[in-house]
Amino acid sequence: MMRICLFPFLLIFILRHSTLASVLAASSHHLSHIGECDALLQFSNSFIFIKDASINQCDEDSSTTSYPKTASWKNGTDCCSWDGVTCHGATNYMIGLDVNCSWLRGRLHSNNSLFSLSNLRWLNLAGNDFKGSRISPRFGIFTELTHLNLSRSAFSGIIPPKISQLSSLISFDTSYNLYDDYDTDRYLEIEDHSFKWLVGNLTQLRELHVDYTDMSRVSPISLTKLPSTLSSLSLRGCKYTGPISLILGNLDHLTYLDLGYNNISDTVDFEMLAPLKNLECIYLSGNNLSMLLQSDGNCSFPKLRVLGLSGCNLTVFPYFLRSSTVMYYLDLSRNLISGRIPEWVWRVGRDTLTSLFFSSNNFTGEIPSSICQLSSLNYLDLSNNRLVGTIPGCLGKLSSLIWLVLSHNILQGPLPRSLANCTSLEIFNTSYNEIYDTFPDWLNASYSLETLDLQSNKFHGAIEISLFQLSYVILSNNNFAGQLPKDFAVNSSADFIDLANNNFEGPLPIPPRNIGFYSIANNKFNGEIPYQICSATELDVIDLSNNSLTGTIPTCFMNFFASISVLNLRANKFVGQIPEIFIPGTRLRTIRLSQNQLRGTLPRSLGYCKHLEVLDLSENELEGSFPYWLETLPNLQVLVLRSNKFSGSVDSSKTSDHPFPKLRILDLSDNRFYGPLPAKHFAKLKAMENEEKSSLRYMGDEYYQDSIVVEMKGVKIELVKILTMFTTIDFSSNFFTGEIPRVIGHLKALKGLDLSHNNLTGKIPSSMGNLTELEWLDLSSNKLNGIIPKGLADLTWLSCLNLSNNQLVGPIPQSTQFDTFDHSFDGNPRLCGHPLPKECGNDPRQTHTPALHEEEETECSNSIQWRVVLMGYGCGLSIGISTCYIMLETRRPRWLTRMVERKRARKTNGPKRNAVLGNLTWSRDRFSLFNPKRFLIIVKCSIFISGGAPEVNEMGDKARDKAWQRLCFVDALGR
């Protein structure tokens, strides 16, 4: 009863203190303030802090600087004072959380304490790494949320429909949630029904950014329901395929529109955007809008400040820009616009234009001096056109220039010295022109300069200054000469230095400690490698090839083998052994040590290079057996051991079921290998069995593409880039014996095969007719016999064939392809037919071409027959020589001697006969074994007696008797 009486008084007290009432109401549904602080700490502790979680998404790609905000959160302090936390002024409850770019890495699960903070109105989780976490349906509990930013944080999966419960949302951003940089196979997705609920319920929405969210399953009709309140819409890279008109609908308040990099192929006129008078930014890059701008029309956008139409296949200028006066960003790059740049372009945003990108078109003529009227210009890119003439000197007036990129044109003359006034210049690129000048040392006054790219011009002379502030120095493919200063770059912060293809000489410049790319290839540097180079522990690519460097390979190279991917020391004068410097876990992708004077055996530590793709050790003096232990390297694609002193058989380790699983180029030529060809390896070269049908790709990456020297069609050629579909085998100039394995016909991706200059026997396998991609085939200078398989004549890509200097027989197969080969069959006396002058005639042995199954049967039988012949050859030869000698010395058996004498007498008449018979007197001197000529006759005789001559096998009994009489007696008697 007492409790009932007190209740009205308590109710009155609460109503009088509304603030306390709201607190109590909130406490019945939400966490207390202390509870919120605890929840924040639990949220922070559920992740690890690592800079890599944010650096690619923030520091490099946006203006936001990343740092670990939550690391400063301390237990026992008021969380309202914590970095990134905003609290309500009256209630002290948390209403905002901004952990944008805070180095957070880990999974964001549905039971995370974050979802207990239901008072939130602003939530920004952008720029972190949530490792492919799903966007939880529990985000729907933030019913008071007005701003939700989940961009650039590696979310994946399907956006849940419960997001549509956030009816108060003003801004929603899930853009750029690509799991691994731009891994487009791991997009966020949104389904049609979810999108309908989203745009249907979020009636207050003003900003919708879902870039790189897969909308391929969203009906274009659903986009007509976008709320009219939208002022900013970004659907970049969403796989949208519908027309632009369905998106725009009644978006009269739109100021920002980005539909770039979709599959839009619209033919509407640009005038359809005319009603959108409030548009300030338009990005339509990466679509096929070739018909979009054909009409000049009357449309104008007086407020337009940003226009991005890159890669739209445009052929004409967007002439509606002539009315724009406040433009500050204009991108028409990667189109098909030709002719001179219109003069009126330089009046667009004359006082406001900061960024102008006209690269990769077909602009011609000179760079007009009127460009210098753009006094606010920061970024100018005219690269990849056909601009001629000199660089206008008035560009020096553009003191605000940050980027000046004029590469890939036909610009000539010297650089204007006035550019020294551009003290804010960070990137200066005039590469791939015809500029004739000395090094622009006056650029050293620009302390902001970070990238200097002068490659592929006609610069000459010496460089006498040091470049301390540069990060990227690219001077390759010029005529620079002389010695570089000792401190040229050693004290700089340069990450990329390319001095290749010049005439520099003297000692090797010492690179800075933090360098990643260092190339001085194709110069005249000499002396030993300085030990200081081993301090560059962050090296990724080091190319010292084609110089005159001496000494041994430093063992301290192992210092940077944890980071390096390319080691190129080819074409120098290095001596000694390859040191055991390769360590477990190395990232080496390419090793080129060819054309030196290296000796000894290969280091077994090469087996640690599990990422190795290219190994070129050719043209040295290396020795030892075949390095079978390399067959376990899972990524090895190129193995070149040409021109060394390797010897022995090419054996497998017998422990690997899949030796060389990715090998595509194998060159063992010009060594001392012997024994049979490695049939097991041929059977397991999976990468050579099927031609790669994908688009053309080259080995390497954008900074360094692998090259190799191969003998192709009889000529040594350097492949500056190695196509991933290029496959070849070269075993030439060794001592291989036996037959060509039939299994080689399984390597259907082969482009080239060279087995020349060996001791190969047997027939050319008919299975070679399966090598449909073969472009050159060289089997010359062997002991191959039998016919030429008809299948070789059907290889349509075969453009170079050499079967010369063998023992091939029969007619040459006739085909359009074979008719082009002039000397491919020389040195085979028993071949006949075009293009040889010898006609085949009517000899059935010459005209008969066995069928495929007949050839396969005879291969086996001939093999068995020859084994029997070889088994008896040794004994028969010894017995034959003895028999012949005794018979000639003793004239026994007399019956055989008389038979020969009578046969000779019958063939001789009259005086001539008597004279001949008179000469048939036996003489020890005439048939002495010490008479070299007669000794060879006796050997021939004994070979016939033993049955070891191949010719005997092809004769009948009578023919064999006649040959026996003629060779062993008639010739011996001096016919």
PDB file of C-alpha atoms in Angstrom, residues 301-462:
ATOM      1  CA  PHE A 301      26.816  23.178 -67.441  1.00  0.00           C
ATOM      2  CA  PRO A 302      27.635  26.530 -65.893  1.00  0.00           C
ATOM      3  CA  LYS A 303      28.642  24.956 -62.575  1.00  0.00           C
ATOM      4  CA  LEU A 304      30.728  22.131 -64.052  1.00  0.00           C
ATOM      5  CA  ARG A 305      34.123  21.955 -62.394  1.00  0.00           C
ATOM      6  CA  VAL A 306      35.213  18.347 -62.995  1.00  0.00           C
ATOM      7  CA  LEU A 307      34.858  16.283 -66.191  1.00  0.00           C
ATOM      8  CA  GLY A 308      36.369  12.805 -66.560  1.00  0.00           C
ATOM      9  CA  LEU A 309      35.870  11.151 -69.958  1.00  0.00           C
ATOM     10  CA  SER A 310      39.011   9.021 -70.082  1.00  0.00           C
ATOM     11  CA  GLY A 311      38.920   5.861 -72.196  1.00  0.00           C
ATOM     12  CA  CYS A 312      35.496   6.473 -73.761  1.00  0.00           C
ATOM     13  CA  ASN A 313      36.491   5.993 -77.442  1.00  0.00           C
ATOM     14  CA  LEU A 314      35.670   9.634 -78.152  1.00  0.00           C
ATOM     15  CA  THR A 315      36.630  10.964 -81.572  1.00  0.00           C
ATOM     16  CA  VAL A 316      35.692  14.631 -81.090  1.00  0.00           C
ATOM     17  CA  PHE A 317      36.015  17.238 -78.375  1.00  0.00           C
ATOM     18  CA  PRO A 318      33.111  17.789 -75.960  1.00  0.00           C
ATOM     19  CA  TYR A 319      32.270  21.181 -77.400  1.00  0.00           C
ATOM     20  CA  PHE A 320      29.775  21.998 -74.673  1.00  0.00           C
ATOM     21  CA  LEU A 321      32.829  22.858 -72.544  1.00  0.00           C
ATOM     22  CA  ARG A 322      33.167  26.170 -74.345  1.00  0.00           C
ATOM     23  CA  SER A 323      30.645  27.701 -71.966  1.00  0.00           C
ATOM     24  CA  SER A 324      32.444  26.439 -68.841  1.00  0.00           C
ATOM     25  CA  THR A 325      34.315  29.080 -66.912  1.00  0.00           C
ATOM     26  CA  VAL A 326      34.985  27.417 -63.537  1.00  0.00           C
ATOM     27  CA  MET A 327      36.539  24.127 -64.719  1.00  0.00           C
ATOM     28  CA  TYR A 328      39.429  22.912 -62.593  1.00  0.00           C
ATOM     29  CA  TYR A 329      39.780  19.240 -63.662  1.00  0.00           C
ATOM     30  CA  LEU A 330      39.563  18.001 -67.283  1.00  0.00           C
ATOM     31  CA  ASP A 331      40.505  14.452 -68.311  1.00  0.00           C
ATOM     32  CA  LEU A 332      40.117  13.403 -71.973  1.00  0.00           C
ATOM     33  CA  SER A 333      42.985  10.872 -71.953  1.00  0.00           C
ATOM     34  CA  ARG A 334      42.944   7.478 -73.718  1.00  0.00           C
ATOM     35  CA  ASN A 335      40.524   8.428 -76.490  1.00  0.00           C
ATOM     36  CA  LEU A 336      40.704   8.690 -80.279  1.00  0.00           C
ATOM     37  CA  ILE A 337      40.625  12.460 -80.658  1.00  0.00           C
ATOM     38  CA  SER A 338      42.875  13.622 -83.503  1.00  0.00           C
ATOM     39  CA  GLY A 339      44.105  16.865 -85.010  1.00  0.00           C
ATOM     40  CA  ARG A 340      45.317  19.970 -83.268  1.00  0.00           C
ATOM     41  CA  ILE A 341      44.148  20.891 -79.802  1.00  0.00           C
ATOM     42  CA  PRO A 342      41.475  23.617 -80.224  1.00  0.00           C
ATOM     43  CA  GLU A 343      42.616  27.054 -79.108  1.00  0.00           C
ATOM     44  CA  TRP A 344      39.453  27.650 -77.091  1.00  0.00           C
ATOM     45  CA  VAL A 345      40.453  24.798 -74.759  1.00  0.00           C
ATOM     46  CA  TRP A 346      43.056  27.032 -73.129  1.00  0.00           C
ATOM     47  CA  ARG A 347      40.320  29.520 -72.233  1.00  0.00           C
ATOM     48  CA  VAL A 348      38.276  26.934 -70.318  1.00  0.00           C
ATOM     49  CA  GLY A 349      38.837  27.662 -66.667  1.00  0.00           C
ATOM     50  CA  ARG A 350      41.637  30.049 -67.511  1.00  0.00           C
ATOM     51  CA  ASP A 351      41.994  31.141 -63.919  1.00  0.00           C
ATOM     52  CA  THR A 352      40.756  27.952 -62.239  1.00  0.00           C
ATOM     53  CA  LEU A 353      42.018  24.908 -64.222  1.00  0.00           C
ATOM     54  CA  THR A 354      44.507  22.934 -62.146  1.00  0.00           C
ATOM     55  CA  SER A 355      44.520  19.518 -63.868  1.00  0.00           C
ATOM     56  CA  LEU A 356      44.652  18.833 -67.613  1.00  0.00           C
ATOM     57  CA  PHE A 357      45.058  15.276 -68.949  1.00  0.00           C
ATOM     58  CA  PHE A 358      45.109  14.863 -72.751  1.00  0.00           C
ATOM     59  CA  SER A 359      47.404  11.825 -72.954  1.00  0.00           C
ATOM     60  CA  SER A 360      47.006   8.834 -75.292  1.00  0.00           C
ATOM     61  CA  ASN A 361      45.134  10.462 -78.159  1.00  0.00           C
ATOM     62  CA  ASN A 362      46.218  11.395 -81.685  1.00  0.00           C
ATOM     63  CA  PHE A 363      46.879  15.089 -81.178  1.00  0.00           C
ATOM     64  CA  THR A 364      49.271  16.609 -83.702  1.00  0.00           C
ATOM     65  CA  GLY A 365      51.046  19.895 -84.238  1.00  0.00           C
ATOM     66  CA  GLU A 366      53.066  21.876 -81.755  1.00  0.00           C
ATOM     67  CA  ILE A 367      52.270  22.550 -78.116  1.00  0.00           C
ATOM     68  CA  PRO A 368      50.570  25.950 -78.385  1.00  0.00           C
ATOM     69  CA  SER A 369      52.055  28.751 -76.337  1.00  0.00           C
ATOM     70  CA  SER A 370      48.538  29.766 -75.286  1.00  0.00           C
ATOM     71  CA  ILE A 371      48.673  26.906 -72.794  1.00  0.00           C
ATOM     72  CA  CYS A 372      50.802  29.195 -70.686  1.00  0.00           C
ATOM     73  CA  GLN A 373      47.675  31.268 -69.946  1.00  0.00           C
ATOM     74  CA  LEU A 374      46.543  28.582 -67.484  1.00  0.00           C
ATOM     75  CA  SER A 375      48.201  30.259 -64.563  1.00  0.00           C
ATOM     76  CA  SER A 376      46.730  27.893 -61.943  1.00  0.00           C
ATOM     77  CA  LEU A 377      47.831  24.688 -63.676  1.00  0.00           C
ATOM     78  CA  ASN A 378      49.302  22.035 -61.370  1.00  0.00           C
ATOM     79  CA  TYR A 379      49.085  18.889 -63.506  1.00  0.00           C
ATOM     80  CA  LEU A 380      49.747  18.763 -67.263  1.00  0.00           C
ATOM     81  CA  ASP A 381      49.904  15.473 -69.156  1.00  0.00           C
ATOM     82  CA  LEU A 382      50.192  15.523 -72.978  1.00  0.00           C
ATOM     83  CA  SER A 383      51.989  12.183 -73.303  1.00  0.00           C
ATOM     84  CA  ASN A 384      51.398   9.505 -75.947  1.00  0.00           C
ATOM     85  CA  ASN A 385      50.420  11.778 -78.807  1.00  0.00           C
ATOM     86  CA  ARG A 386      52.155  12.954 -81.979  1.00  0.00           C
ATOM     87  CA  LEU A 387      53.121  16.436 -80.877  1.00  0.00           C
ATOM     88  CA  VAL A 388      56.149  17.943 -82.615  1.00  0.00           C
ATOM     89  CA  GLY A 389      58.420  20.943 -82.281  1.00  0.00           C
ATOM     90  CA  THR A 390      60.092  22.224 -79.160  1.00  0.00           C
ATOM     91  CA  ILE A 391      58.797  22.560 -75.626  1.00  0.00           C
ATOM     92  CA  PRO A 392      57.483  26.134 -75.217  1.00  0.00           C
ATOM     93  CA  GLY A 393      59.778  28.215 -73.068  1.00  0.00           C
ATOM     94  CA  CYS A 394      56.785  30.019 -71.558  1.00  0.00           C
ATOM     95  CA  LEU A 395      55.987  26.894 -69.517  1.00  0.00           C
ATOM     96  CA  GLY A 396      58.443  28.331 -67.037  1.00  0.00           C
ATOM     97  CA  LYS A 397      55.746  30.872 -66.148  1.00  0.00           C
ATOM     98  CA  LEU A 398      53.591  28.080 -64.734  1.00  0.00           C
ATOM     99  CA  SER A 399      55.341  28.207 -61.407  1.00  0.00           C
ATOM    100  CA  SER A 400      52.629  26.095 -59.767  1.00  0.00           C
ATOM    101  CA  LEU A 401      53.316  23.049 -61.944  1.00  0.00           C
ATOM    102  CA  ILE A 402      53.641  19.839 -59.947  1.00  0.00           C
ATOM    103  CA  TRP A 403      53.434  17.335 -62.830  1.00  0.00           C
ATOM    104  CA  LEU A 404      54.814  17.920 -66.321  1.00  0.00           C
ATOM    105  CA  VAL A 405      54.526  14.789 -68.471  1.00  0.00           C
ATOM    106  CA  LEU A 406      55.339  15.113 -72.199  1.00  0.00           C
ATOM    107  CA  SER A 407      56.594  11.585 -72.918  1.00  0.00           C
ATOM    108  CA  HIS A 408      56.019   9.524 -76.082  1.00  0.00           C
ATOM    109  CA  ASN A 409      55.810  12.352 -78.598  1.00  0.00           C
ATOM    110  CA  ILE A 410      58.162  13.652 -81.310  1.00  0.00           C
ATOM    111  CA  LEU A 411      59.450  16.674 -79.434  1.00  0.00           C
ATOM    112  CA  GLN A 412      62.906  17.941 -80.377  1.00  0.00           C
ATOM    113  CA  GLY A 413      65.460  20.552 -79.470  1.00  0.00           C
ATOM    114  CA  PRO A 414      66.823  21.378 -76.020  1.00  0.00           C
ATOM    115  CA  LEU A 415      64.856  21.680 -72.812  1.00  0.00           C
ATOM    116  CA  PRO A 416      63.831  25.262 -72.017  1.00  0.00           C
ATOM    117  CA  ARG A 417      65.973  26.617 -69.182  1.00  0.00           C
ATOM    118  CA  SER A 418      62.963  28.556 -67.950  1.00  0.00           C
ATOM    119  CA  LEU A 419      61.648  25.335 -66.385  1.00  0.00           C
ATOM    120  CA  ALA A 420      64.059  26.040 -63.548  1.00  0.00           C
ATOM    121  CA  ASN A 421      61.412  28.511 -62.343  1.00  0.00           C
ATOM    122  CA  CYS A 422      58.994  25.623 -61.700  1.00  0.00           C
ATOM    123  CA  THR A 423      60.268  25.127 -58.200  1.00  0.00           C
ATOM    124  CA  SER A 424      57.188  23.115 -57.164  1.00  0.00           C
ATOM    125  CA  LEU A 425      57.808  20.469 -59.819  1.00  0.00           C
ATOM    126  CA  GLU A 426      57.663  16.941 -58.422  1.00  0.00           C
ATOM    127  CA  ILE A 427      57.408  14.857 -61.618  1.00  0.00           C
ATOM    128  CA  PHE A 428      59.218  15.775 -64.835  1.00  0.00           C
ATOM    129  CA  ASN A 429      58.898  13.242 -67.674  1.00  0.00           C
ATOM    130  CA  THR A 430      60.048  13.890 -71.245  1.00  0.00           C
ATOM    131  CA  SER A 431      60.917  10.284 -72.083  1.00  0.00           C
ATOM    132  CA  TYR A 432      60.628   8.755 -75.565  1.00  0.00           C
ATOM    133  CA  ASN A 433      61.135  11.901 -77.602  1.00  0.00           C
ATOM    134  CA  GLU A 434      64.010  13.236 -79.692  1.00  0.00           C
ATOM    135  CA  ILE A 435      65.304  15.864 -77.298  1.00  0.00           C
ATOM    136  CA  TYR A 436      68.965  16.726 -77.887  1.00  0.00           C
ATOM    137  CA  ASP A 437      70.529  18.317 -74.855  1.00  0.00           C
ATOM    138  CA  THR A 438      72.953  17.853 -71.997  1.00  0.00           C
ATOM    139  CA  PHE A 439      71.833  16.844 -68.556  1.00  0.00           C
ATOM    140  CA  PRO A 440      69.486  19.528 -67.101  1.00  0.00           C
ATOM    141  CA  ASP A 441      71.546  20.197 -63.978  1.00  0.00           C
ATOM    142  CA  TRP A 442      69.522  23.364 -63.427  1.00  0.00           C
ATOM    143  CA  LEU A 443      66.687  21.066 -62.280  1.00  0.00           C
ATOM    144  CA  ASN A 444      68.693  20.412 -59.154  1.00  0.00           C
ATOM    145  CA  ALA A 445      67.443  23.757 -57.867  1.00  0.00           C
ATOM    146  CA  SER A 446      63.946  22.254 -57.685  1.00  0.00           C
ATOM    147  CA  TYR A 447      64.027  20.759 -54.224  1.00  0.00           C
ATOM    148  CA  SER A 448      60.537  19.315 -54.694  1.00  0.00           C
ATOM    149  CA  LEU A 449      61.565  17.140 -57.646  1.00  0.00           C
ATOM    150  CA  GLU A 450      60.980  13.437 -56.937  1.00  0.00           C
ATOM    151  CA  THR A 451      60.728  11.800 -60.377  1.00  0.00           C
ATOM    152  CA  LEU A 452      63.047  12.567 -63.288  1.00  0.00           C
ATOM    153  CA  ASP A 453      62.446  10.494 -66.425  1.00  0.00           C
ATOM    154  CA  LEU A 454      64.583  11.390 -69.460  1.00  0.00           C
ATOM    155  CA  GLN A 455      64.888   7.909 -70.967  1.00  0.00           C
ATOM    156  CA  SER A 456      65.004   7.232 -74.715  1.00  0.00           C
ATOM    157  CA  ASN A 457      66.097  10.634 -75.987  1.00  0.00           C
ATOM    158  CA  LYS A 458      69.362  12.053 -77.320  1.00  0.00           C
ATOM    159  CA  PHE A 459      70.792  13.441 -74.106  1.00  0.00           C
ATOM    160  CA  HIS A 460      74.582  13.395 -74.043  1.00  0.00           C
ATOM    161  CA  GLY A 461      77.614  14.500 -72.099  1.00  0.00           C
ATOM    162  CA  ALA A 462      78.629  13.937 -68.510  1.00  0.00           C
TER     163      ALA A 462
END
